[in-house]
Amino acid sequence: MNFVVLTIFPEMFIPFWEHGIIKRAVDRSKISASTVNIRDFAEGRHHTTDDRPYGGGCGMVMKPEPLAASIRAVKKKQPCSRTVLLTPQGRVFNQKIARTLALSEGLIFVCGRYEGVDERICDSFIDDEISIGDYVLTGGEVAAMVIIDAVTRLIPGVLGGADSAEKDSFSEDLLEHAHYTRPRTFEGTEVPEVLLSGNHKEIEKWRLEMSLIRTFLKRPDLLKNRPVNTQEMEILEKWCLDIRKIIQARQSLSGADSLPGN
Ligand code: 4FV
């Protein structure tokens, strides 16, 4: 996978390329990553990359010529790479999109600044518009880093044996189960017994149940159109049973006769 970032602040990416799993992926040639300074493609003594908006209004707009020239220069070297504009107008990024992007040969990220880029760039030079969320950033750079980070860890061989993307949050569109490590007791709180049992079948079942509960409590929207497999159905039915028992117990306490809807 080849990442190229078009930006007027290439220095922002130096620490990003040089740390953690991204650095390891570069060192292992699992990815190649570089920046191109849009200003290097801007005319005039001041290499101006922005100008006032037609029709008036506040802020500045990124000029089309330097962007077009820089995109053409990169596409010449990597004709198979897709151009991605980071913009609030784009489809909202998620793990499913990350998995799809990870299959690309190369990605060219166009980072806007100011109010955004001239619309004629979006019309003729951009393959994909992606937003990292419904809020406004000062520039597309940090959004490009978010996407590069999420995509890089999905590239085969980037995550070593111990850590794998298979068990990710959202890999099954469920939130991840709780994680524990030593010490066994921390400030009076024990690690759940099942995790110390060595019984991997029980541990897997517990982790799935924890993922389902967390997703149900924290992100029920993720469960809405999500198919449920048999093991999950068993867990959900056990819950219903447990909840029914609780209601019956409370009913018998308060002497009410039958369950609602029965
Ligand atoms: C953004 C987002 C974002 C808009 C104008 C940069 C800013 C400025 N990019 N997801 N949300 N971009 O707010 O990706 O050019």
CSV table of N, CA, C and O in Angstrom, one decimal, residues 30-127:
chain,number,residue,atom,x,y,z
A,30,LYS,N,5.7,-2.7,4.5
A,30,LYS,CA,4.3,-3.1,4.3
A,30,LYS,C,3.5,-1.9,3.7
A,30,LYS,O,2.5,-2.1,3.0
A,31,ILE,N,4.0,-0.7,4.0
A,31,ILE,CA,3.5,0.5,3.4
A,31,ILE,C,4.6,1.4,3.0
A,31,ILE,O,5.7,1.3,3.5
A,32,SER,N,4.3,2.3,2.0
A,32,SER,CA,5.3,3.4,1.7
A,32,SER,C,4.4,4.7,1.9
A,32,SER,O,3.2,4.7,1.7
A,33,ALA,N,5.1,5.7,2.5
A,33,ALA,CA,4.3,6.9,2.9
A,33,ALA,C,5.1,8.1,2.6
A,33,ALA,O,6.3,8.1,2.9
A,34,SER,N,4.5,9.1,2.0
A,34,SER,CA,5.2,10.3,1.7
A,34,SER,C,4.3,11.5,1.6
A,34,SER,O,3.1,11.3,1.6
A,35,THR,N,4.8,12.7,1.7
A,35,THR,CA,4.0,13.9,1.6
A,35,THR,C,4.5,14.7,0.4
A,35,THR,O,5.7,14.6,0.0
A,36,VAL,N,3.6,15.5,-0.2
A,36,VAL,CA,3.9,16.4,-1.3
A,36,VAL,C,3.4,17.7,-0.9
A,36,VAL,O,2.2,17.9,-0.4
A,37,ASN,N,4.3,18.8,-0.9
A,37,ASN,CA,3.8,20.1,-0.5
A,37,ASN,C,3.1,20.8,-1.7
A,37,ASN,O,3.8,21.1,-2.7
A,38,ILE,N,1.8,21.1,-1.5
A,38,ILE,CA,1.0,21.7,-2.6
A,38,ILE,C,1.7,23.0,-3.0
A,38,ILE,O,1.7,23.4,-4.2
A,39,ARG,N,2.3,23.7,-2.0
A,39,ARG,CA,2.9,25.0,-2.3
A,39,ARG,C,4.0,24.9,-3.4
A,39,ARG,O,4.2,25.8,-4.1
A,40,ASP,N,4.6,23.8,-3.5
A,40,ASP,CA,5.7,23.6,-4.5
A,40,ASP,C,5.1,23.7,-5.9
A,40,ASP,O,5.8,23.8,-6.9
A,41,PHE,N,3.8,23.6,-6.0
A,41,PHE,CA,3.1,23.6,-7.4
A,41,PHE,C,2.4,24.9,-7.6
A,41,PHE,O,1.6,25.1,-8.5
A,42,ALA,N,2.6,25.9,-6.7
A,42,ALA,CA,1.9,27.2,-6.7
A,42,ALA,C,2.8,28.2,-7.4
A,42,ALA,O,4.0,28.2,-7.2
A,43,GLU,N,2.2,29.0,-8.3
A,43,GLU,CA,2.9,30.0,-9.1
A,43,GLU,C,3.2,31.2,-8.2
A,43,GLU,O,2.8,31.3,-7.0
A,44,GLY,N,4.0,32.1,-8.8
A,44,GLY,CA,4.3,33.4,-8.2
A,44,GLY,C,5.4,33.3,-7.1
A,44,GLY,O,5.7,32.3,-6.6
A,45,ARG,N,5.8,34.5,-6.7
A,45,ARG,CA,6.9,34.7,-5.8
A,45,ARG,C,6.5,34.1,-4.4
A,45,ARG,O,7.3,33.4,-3.8
A,46,HIS,N,5.2,34.2,-4.1
A,46,HIS,CA,4.8,33.7,-2.8
A,46,HIS,C,4.2,32.3,-2.8
A,46,HIS,O,3.6,31.9,-1.8
A,47,HIS,N,4.2,31.7,-4.0
A,47,HIS,CA,3.6,30.4,-4.1
A,47,HIS,C,2.3,30.3,-3.4
A,47,HIS,O,2.0,29.5,-2.5
A,48,THR,N,1.4,31.3,-3.8
A,48,THR,CA,0.0,31.4,-3.2
A,48,THR,C,-0.8,30.2,-3.5
A,48,THR,O,-0.9,29.7,-4.6
A,49,THR,N,-1.4,29.6,-2.4
A,49,THR,CA,-2.3,28.4,-2.6
A,49,THR,C,-3.7,28.7,-2.3
A,49,THR,O,-4.6,27.8,-2.4
A,50,ASP,N,-4.0,30.0,-1.9
A,50,ASP,CA,-5.4,30.3,-1.5
A,50,ASP,C,-5.7,31.6,-2.0
A,50,ASP,O,-4.9,32.5,-2.4
A,51,ASP,N,-7.0,31.9,-2.1
A,51,ASP,CA,-7.5,33.2,-2.6
A,51,ASP,C,-8.9,33.5,-2.1
A,51,ASP,O,-9.5,32.6,-1.5
A,52,ARG,N,-9.4,34.7,-2.3
A,52,ARG,CA,-10.7,35.1,-1.7
A,52,ARG,C,-11.8,34.4,-2.5
A,52,ARG,O,-11.7,34.1,-3.7
A,53,PRO,N,-12.9,34.1,-1.8
A,53,PRO,CA,-14.0,33.4,-2.4
A,53,PRO,C,-14.8,34.3,-3.4
A,53,PRO,O,-15.1,35.4,-3.1
A,54,TYR,N,-15.1,33.7,-4.6
A,54,TYR,CA,-16.0,34.4,-5.5
A,54,TYR,C,-17.4,34.6,-4.7
A,54,TYR,O,-17.7,33.7,-4.0
A,55,GLY,N,-18.0,35.7,-4.9
A,55,GLY,CA,-19.3,35.9,-4.3
A,55,GLY,C,-19.2,36.4,-2.9
A,55,GLY,O,-20.1,36.6,-2.1
A,56,GLY,N,-17.9,36.7,-2.5
A,56,GLY,CA,-17.7,37.3,-1.2
A,56,GLY,C,-17.8,36.3,0.0
A,56,GLY,O,-17.9,35.1,-0.3
A,57,GLY,N,-17.8,36.8,1.2
A,57,GLY,CA,-17.9,36.0,2.3
A,57,GLY,C,-16.6,35.8,3.0
A,57,GLY,O,-15.5,36.2,2.5
A,58,CYS,N,-16.6,35.2,4.2
A,58,CYS,CA,-15.4,35.2,5.0
A,58,CYS,C,-14.5,34.0,4.6
A,58,CYS,O,-14.9,33.1,3.9
A,59,GLY,N,-13.2,34.1,5.0
A,59,GLY,CA,-12.3,33.0,4.8
A,59,GLY,C,-11.7,33.0,3.4
A,59,GLY,O,-12.0,33.8,2.6
A,60,MET,N,-10.9,32.0,3.2
A,60,MET,CA,-10.2,31.8,1.9
A,60,MET,C,-10.5,30.4,1.3
A,60,MET,O,-11.0,29.6,2.1
A,61,VAL,N,-10.2,30.3,0.0
A,61,VAL,CA,-10.5,29.0,-0.6
A,61,VAL,C,-9.2,28.5,-1.3
A,61,VAL,O,-8.4,29.4,-1.8
A,62,MET,N,-8.9,27.2,-1.3
A,62,MET,CA,-7.7,26.7,-1.9
A,62,MET,C,-7.8,26.8,-3.4
A,62,MET,O,-8.8,26.3,-4.0
A,63,LYS,N,-6.8,27.4,-4.1
A,63,LYS,CA,-6.8,27.6,-5.5
A,63,LYS,C,-6.8,26.3,-6.3
A,63,LYS,O,-6.1,25.4,-5.8
A,64,PRO,N,-7.4,26.2,-7.4
A,64,PRO,CA,-7.4,24.9,-8.2
A,64,PRO,C,-6.1,24.6,-8.8
A,64,PRO,O,-5.7,23.4,-8.8
A,65,GLU,N,-5.4,25.6,-9.3
A,65,GLU,CA,-4.2,25.3,-10.1
A,65,GLU,C,-3.1,24.5,-9.4
A,65,GLU,O,-2.7,23.4,-9.8
A,66,PRO,N,-2.7,24.9,-8.2
A,66,PRO,CA,-1.6,24.1,-7.4
A,66,PRO,C,-2.1,22.7,-7.1
A,66,PRO,O,-1.4,21.8,-7.2
A,67,LEU,N,-3.4,22.6,-6.8
A,67,LEU,CA,-4.0,21.3,-6.4
A,67,LEU,C,-4.0,20.4,-7.6
A,67,LEU,O,-3.5,19.2,-7.6
A,68,ALA,N,-4.4,20.9,-8.8
A,68,ALA,CA,-4.5,20.1,-10.0
A,68,ALA,C,-3.1,19.7,-10.4
A,68,ALA,O,-2.9,18.5,-10.7
A,69,ALA,N,-2.2,20.6,-10.3
A,69,ALA,CA,-0.8,20.3,-10.7
A,69,ALA,C,-0.2,19.2,-9.8
A,69,ALA,O,0.5,18.3,-10.3
A,70,SER,N,-0.4,19.4,-8.5
A,70,SER,CA,0.2,18.4,-7.6
A,70,SER,C,-0.4,17.0,-7.7
A,70,SER,O,0.2,16.0,-7.7
A,71,ILE,N,-1.8,17.0,-7.9
A,71,ILE,CA,-2.5,15.7,-8.1
A,71,ILE,C,-2.0,15.0,-9.4
A,71,ILE,O,-1.6,13.8,-9.4
A,72,ARG,N,-1.8,15.8,-10.5
A,72,ARG,CA,-1.4,15.2,-11.7
A,72,ARG,C,0.0,14.7,-11.6
A,72,ARG,O,0.4,13.6,-12.1
A,73,ALA,N,0.9,15.4,-10.9
A,73,ALA,CA,2.3,15.0,-10.7
A,73,ALA,C,2.3,13.6,-10.0
A,73,ALA,O,3.1,12.7,-10.4
A,74,VAL,N,1.5,13.5,-8.9
A,74,VAL,CA,1.5,12.2,-8.2
A,74,VAL,C,0.9,11.1,-9.0
A,74,VAL,O,1.4,10.0,-9.0
A,75,LYS,N,-0.3,11.4,-9.7
A,75,LYS,CA,-1.0,10.3,-10.4
A,75,LYS,C,-0.1,9.8,-11.6
A,75,LYS,O,-0.2,8.7,-12.0
A,76,LYS,N,0.8,10.7,-12.1
A,76,LYS,CA,1.7,10.3,-13.2
A,76,LYS,C,2.6,9.1,-12.7
A,76,LYS,O,2.8,8.1,-13.3
A,77,LYS,N,3.0,9.2,-11.4
A,77,LYS,CA,3.9,8.1,-10.8
A,77,LYS,C,3.0,7.0,-10.4
A,77,LYS,O,3.5,5.8,-10.4
A,78,GLN,N,1.8,7.2,-9.9
A,78,GLN,CA,1.0,6.1,-9.4
A,78,GLN,C,-0.4,6.2,-10.0
A,78,GLN,O,-1.4,6.6,-9.3
A,79,PRO,N,-0.5,5.8,-11.3
A,79,PRO,CA,-1.8,5.9,-12.0
A,79,PRO,C,-2.9,5.1,-11.3
A,79,PRO,O,-4.1,5.5,-11.4
A,80,CYS,N,-2.6,4.0,-10.6
A,80,CYS,CA,-3.6,3.2,-10.0
A,80,CYS,C,-4.1,3.7,-8.6
A,80,CYS,O,-5.0,3.1,-8.0
A,81,SER,N,-3.5,4.7,-8.1
A,81,SER,CA,-3.9,5.2,-6.8
A,81,SER,C,-5.2,6.0,-6.9
A,81,SER,O,-5.4,6.7,-7.9
A,82,ARG,N,-6.0,5.9,-5.8
A,82,ARG,CA,-7.3,6.6,-5.8
A,82,ARG,C,-7.0,7.9,-5.0
A,82,ARG,O,-6.3,7.9,-4.0
A,83,THR,N,-7.6,9.0,-5.5
A,83,THR,CA,-7.5,10.3,-4.8
A,83,THR,C,-8.7,10.4,-3.8
A,83,THR,O,-9.8,10.2,-4.1
A,84,VAL,N,-8.3,10.8,-2.5
A,84,VAL,CA,-9.3,10.9,-1.5
A,84,VAL,C,-9.3,12.4,-0.9
A,84,VAL,O,-8.2,12.8,-0.4
A,85,LEU,N,-10.4,13.1,-1.0
A,85,LEU,CA,-10.5,14.4,-0.4
A,85,LEU,C,-11.1,14.3,1.0
A,85,LEU,O,-12.1,13.7,1.2
A,86,LEU,N,-10.4,14.9,2.0
A,86,LEU,CA,-10.9,14.9,3.4
A,86,LEU,C,-11.8,16.1,3.5
A,86,LEU,O,-11.4,17.2,3.4
A,87,THR,N,-13.1,15.8,3.7
A,87,THR,CA,-14.1,16.9,3.8
A,87,THR,C,-15.3,16.5,4.6
A,87,THR,O,-15.7,15.4,4.5
A,88,PRO,N,-15.9,17.5,5.3
A,88,PRO,CA,-17.2,17.2,6.0
A,88,PRO,C,-18.3,16.7,5.0
A,88,PRO,O,-19.3,16.1,5.5
A,89,GLN,N,-18.1,17.0,3.7
A,89,GLN,CA,-19.1,16.6,2.7
A,89,GLN,C,-19.0,15.1,2.4
A,89,GLN,O,-19.9,14.5,1.8
A,90,GLY,N,-17.9,14.4,2.9
A,90,GLY,CA,-17.7,13.1,2.4
A,90,GLY,C,-18.5,12.0,3.2
A,90,GLY,O,-19.2,12.4,4.2
A,91,ARG,N,-18.5,10.8,2.7
A,91,ARG,CA,-19.1,9.7,3.5
A,91,ARG,C,-18.4,9.5,4.8
A,91,ARG,O,-17.2,9.6,4.8
A,92,VAL,N,-19.1,9.2,5.8
A,92,VAL,CA,-18.5,9.2,7.2
A,92,VAL,C,-17.7,7.9,7.4
A,92,VAL,O,-18.2,6.8,7.2
A,93,PHE,N,-16.4,8.1,7.7
A,93,PHE,CA,-15.5,7.0,7.8
A,93,PHE,C,-15.9,6.0,8.9
A,93,PHE,O,-16.4,6.4,9.9
A,94,ASN,N,-15.7,4.7,8.6
A,94,ASN,CA,-15.9,3.6,9.6
A,94,ASN,C,-15.1,2.4,9.3
A,94,ASN,O,-14.4,2.4,8.3
A,95,GLN,N,-15.1,1.4,10.1
A,95,GLN,CA,-14.3,0.2,9.9
A,95,GLN,C,-14.5,-0.5,8.6
A,95,GLN,O,-13.6,-1.0,8.0
A,96,LYS,N,-15.7,-0.5,8.2
A,96,LYS,CA,-16.1,-1.1,6.9
A,96,LYS,C,-15.4,-0.4,5.7
A,96,LYS,O,-14.7,-1.1,4.9
A,97,ILE,N,-15.4,0.9,5.8
A,97,ILE,CA,-14.7,1.7,4.7
A,97,ILE,C,-13.2,1.5,4.9
A,97,ILE,O,-12.5,1.3,3.9
A,98,ALA,N,-12.7,1.4,6.1
A,98,ALA,CA,-11.3,1.1,6.3
A,98,ALA,C,-10.9,-0.2,5.6
A,98,ALA,O,-9.9,-0.3,4.9
A,99,ARG,N,-11.7,-1.2,5.8
A,99,ARG,CA,-11.4,-2.6,5.2
A,99,ARG,C,-11.4,-2.5,3.7
A,99,ARG,O,-10.5,-3.1,3.1
A,100,THR,N,-12.3,-1.7,3.1
A,100,THR,CA,-12.3,-1.5,1.7
A,100,THR,C,-11.1,-0.8,1.2
A,100,THR,O,-10.4,-1.2,0.2
A,101,LEU,N,-10.8,0.3,1.9
A,101,LEU,CA,-9.6,1.1,1.4
A,101,LEU,C,-8.3,0.3,1.5
A,101,LEU,O,-7.4,0.5,0.7
A,102,ALA,N,-8.3,-0.6,2.5
A,102,ALA,CA,-7.0,-1.4,2.7
A,102,ALA,C,-6.7,-2.3,1.5
A,102,ALA,O,-5.6,-2.8,1.4
A,103,LEU,N,-7.7,-2.5,0.6
A,103,LEU,CA,-7.6,-3.4,-0.6
A,103,LEU,C,-7.0,-2.6,-1.7
A,103,LEU,O,-6.6,-3.1,-2.7
A,104,SER,N,-6.9,-1.2,-1.6
A,104,SER,CA,-6.4,-0.4,-2.7
A,104,SER,C,-4.9,-0.6,-2.9
A,104,SER,O,-4.2,-0.9,-1.9
A,105,GLU,N,-4.5,-0.3,-4.1
A,105,GLU,CA,-3.0,-0.3,-4.4
A,105,GLU,C,-2.4,0.9,-3.8
A,105,GLU,O,-1.3,0.8,-3.2
A,106,GLY,N,-3.0,2.0,-3.9
A,106,GLY,CA,-2.5,3.3,-3.3
A,106,GLY,C,-3.5,4.3,-3.1
A,106,GLY,O,-4.6,4.3,-3.7
A,107,LEU,N,-3.3,5.2,-2.1
A,107,LEU,CA,-4.3,6.3,-1.8
A,107,LEU,C,-3.5,7.6,-1.8
A,107,LEU,O,-2.4,7.7,-1.2
A,108,ILE,N,-4.1,8.6,-2.4
A,108,ILE,CA,-3.6,10.0,-2.5
A,108,ILE,C,-4.5,10.8,-1.7
A,108,ILE,O,-5.7,11.0,-2.1
A,109,PHE,N,-4.1,11.3,-0.5
A,109,PHE,CA,-5.0,12.1,0.3
A,109,PHE,C,-4.8,13.6,0.0
A,109,PHE,O,-3.7,14.1,0.0
A,110,VAL,N,-5.9,14.3,-0.3
A,110,VAL,CA,-5.9,15.8,-0.6
A,110,VAL,C,-6.4,16.5,0.7
A,110,VAL,O,-7.5,16.3,1.1
A,111,CYS,N,-5.5,17.2,1.3
A,111,CYS,CA,-5.8,17.9,2.6
A,111,CYS,C,-6.2,19.3,2.3
A,111,CYS,O,-5.3,20.1,1.9
A,112,GLY,N,-7.4,19.7,2.6
A,112,GLY,CA,-7.9,21.1,2.4
A,112,GLY,C,-7.5,21.9,3.6
A,112,GLY,O,-7.1,21.3,4.7
A,113,ARG,N,-7.5,23.2,3.4
A,113,ARG,CA,-7.3,24.1,4.6
A,113,ARG,C,-8.3,25.3,4.3
A,113,ARG,O,-9.0,25.2,3.3
A,114,TYR,N,-8.3,26.3,5.2
A,114,TYR,CA,-9.2,27.4,5.0
A,114,TYR,C,-10.7,26.9,4.9
A,114,TYR,O,-11.0,25.9,5.6
A,115,GLU,N,-11.5,27.5,4.1
A,115,GLU,CA,-12.9,27.1,3.9
A,115,GLU,C,-13.0,25.8,3.1
A,115,GLU,O,-14.1,25.2,3.0
A,116,GLY,N,-11.9,25.4,2.5
A,116,GLY,CA,-12.0,24.2,1.6
A,116,GLY,C,-11.3,24.4,0.3
A,116,GLY,O,-10.6,25.4,0.1
A,117,VAL,N,-11.6,23.5,-0.6
A,117,VAL,CA,-10.9,23.6,-2.0
A,117,VAL,C,-11.9,24.0,-3.0
A,117,VAL,O,-13.1,23.8,-2.9
A,118,ASP,N,-11.4,24.6,-4.1
A,118,ASP,CA,-12.2,25.0,-5.2
A,118,ASP,C,-13.0,23.8,-5.8
A,118,ASP,O,-12.4,22.8,-6.0
A,119,GLU,N,-14.3,24.0,-6.0
A,119,GLU,CA,-15.2,22.9,-6.3
A,119,GLU,C,-14.8,22.1,-7.6
A,119,GLU,O,-15.1,20.9,-7.7
A,120,ARG,N,-14.1,22.8,-8.5
A,120,ARG,CA,-13.7,22.2,-9.7
A,120,ARG,C,-12.7,21.1,-9.5
A,120,ARG,O,-12.5,20.2,-10.3
A,121,ILE,N,-12.0,21.1,-8.3
A,121,ILE,CA,-11.1,20.0,-8.0
A,121,ILE,C,-11.9,18.8,-7.6
A,121,ILE,O,-11.6,17.7,-8.1
A,122,CYS,N,-12.9,19.0,-6.8
A,122,CYS,CA,-13.8,17.9,-6.4
A,122,CYS,C,-14.4,17.3,-7.7
A,122,CYS,O,-14.5,16.1,-7.8
A,123,ASP,N,-14.8,18.1,-8.6
A,123,ASP,CA,-15.5,17.6,-9.8
A,123,ASP,C,-14.6,16.7,-10.7
A,123,ASP,O,-15.1,15.6,-11.1
A,124,SER,N,-13.4,17.1,-10.8
A,124,SER,CA,-12.6,16.5,-11.9
A,124,SER,C,-11.3,15.7,-11.4
A,124,SER,O,-10.7,15.0,-12.1
A,125,PHE,N,-11.0,15.8,-10.1
A,125,PHE,CA,-9.7,15.2,-9.7
A,125,PHE,C,-9.9,14.3,-8.5
A,125,PHE,O,-8.9,13.7,-8.0
A,126,ILE,N,-11.1,14.2,-7.9
A,126,ILE,CA,-11.3,13.4,-6.7
A,126,ILE,C,-12.1,12.2,-6.9
A,126,ILE,O,-13.2,12.2,-7.5
A,127,ASP,N,-11.6,11.0,-6.5
A,127,ASP,CA,-12.3,9.7,-6.6
A,127,ASP,C,-13.2,9.5,-5.5
A,127,ASP,O,-14.3,8.8,-5.6
